[in-house]
XYZ file of C-alpha atoms in Angstrom:
79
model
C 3.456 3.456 -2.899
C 5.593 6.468 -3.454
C 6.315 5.825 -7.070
C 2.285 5.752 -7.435
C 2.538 1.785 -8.602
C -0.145 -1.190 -8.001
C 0.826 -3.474 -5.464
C 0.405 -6.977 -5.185
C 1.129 -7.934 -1.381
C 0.765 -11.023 1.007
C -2.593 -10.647 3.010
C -1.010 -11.008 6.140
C -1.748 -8.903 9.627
C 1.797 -7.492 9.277
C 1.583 -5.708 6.200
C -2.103 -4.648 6.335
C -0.905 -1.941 8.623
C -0.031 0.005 5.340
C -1.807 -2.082 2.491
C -5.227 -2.431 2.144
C -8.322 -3.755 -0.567
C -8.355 -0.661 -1.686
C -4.384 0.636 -2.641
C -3.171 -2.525 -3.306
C -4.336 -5.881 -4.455
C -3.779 -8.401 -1.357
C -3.701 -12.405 -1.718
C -2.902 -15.762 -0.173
C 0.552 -16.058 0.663
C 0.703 -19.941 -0.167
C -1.218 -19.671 -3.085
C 0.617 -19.711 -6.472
C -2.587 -19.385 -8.041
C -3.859 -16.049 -6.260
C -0.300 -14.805 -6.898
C -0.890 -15.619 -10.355
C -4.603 -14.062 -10.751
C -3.508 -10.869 -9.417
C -0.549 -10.463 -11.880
C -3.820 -11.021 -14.286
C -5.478 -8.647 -13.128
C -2.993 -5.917 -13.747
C -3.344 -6.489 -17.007
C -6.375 -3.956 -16.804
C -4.946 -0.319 -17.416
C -7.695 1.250 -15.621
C -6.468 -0.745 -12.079
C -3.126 -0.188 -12.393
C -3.609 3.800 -12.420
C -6.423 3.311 -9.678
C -4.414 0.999 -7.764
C -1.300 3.208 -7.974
C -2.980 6.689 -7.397
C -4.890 5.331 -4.199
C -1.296 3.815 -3.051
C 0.304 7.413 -3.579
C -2.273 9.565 -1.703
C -2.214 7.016 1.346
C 1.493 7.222 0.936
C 1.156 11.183 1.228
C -0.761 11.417 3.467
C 0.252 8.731 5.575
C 4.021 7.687 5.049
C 6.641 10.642 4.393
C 9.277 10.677 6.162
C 8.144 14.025 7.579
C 4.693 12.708 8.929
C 6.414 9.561 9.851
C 8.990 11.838 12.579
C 5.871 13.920 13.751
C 3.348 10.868 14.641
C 6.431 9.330 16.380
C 7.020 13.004 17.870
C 3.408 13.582 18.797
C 3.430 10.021 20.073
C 6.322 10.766 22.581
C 4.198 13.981 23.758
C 7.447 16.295 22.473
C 5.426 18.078 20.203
């Protein structure tokens, strides 16, 4: 997310805690096909800059290391 690149991930529960429809492109786990569709897919310029730029504000926004330390901080009522 940080390097502002498309993402192909597992669509599992774990990992849609960060990844989502819209900053990455999620697929079957078990399916060679869908991994192979959405390596097809990125053949499309266009997605890959979407893709990546969506991934890199959420990252922003959401992931720093300095957000990361305040929701944890907030969380913990020290702040």
């Amino acid at each position: 997310m940080s390097y502002s690149k498309p993402i192909i991930a597992s669509d599992i529960s774990v990992l849609r805690e960060i990844v989502n429809e819209h900053n990455s492109i999620l697929v079957d786990p078990s399916s060679i096909d869908a991994w192979s569709q959405a390596i097809k897919t990125l053949t499309s310029e266009k997605l890959r800059c979407d893709l990546g730029e969506v991934a890199y504000k959420d990252f922003c926004k959401n992931y720093t290391w300095d957000i990361r330390a305040k929701n944890l901080l907030t969380e913990l009522n020290i702040l």
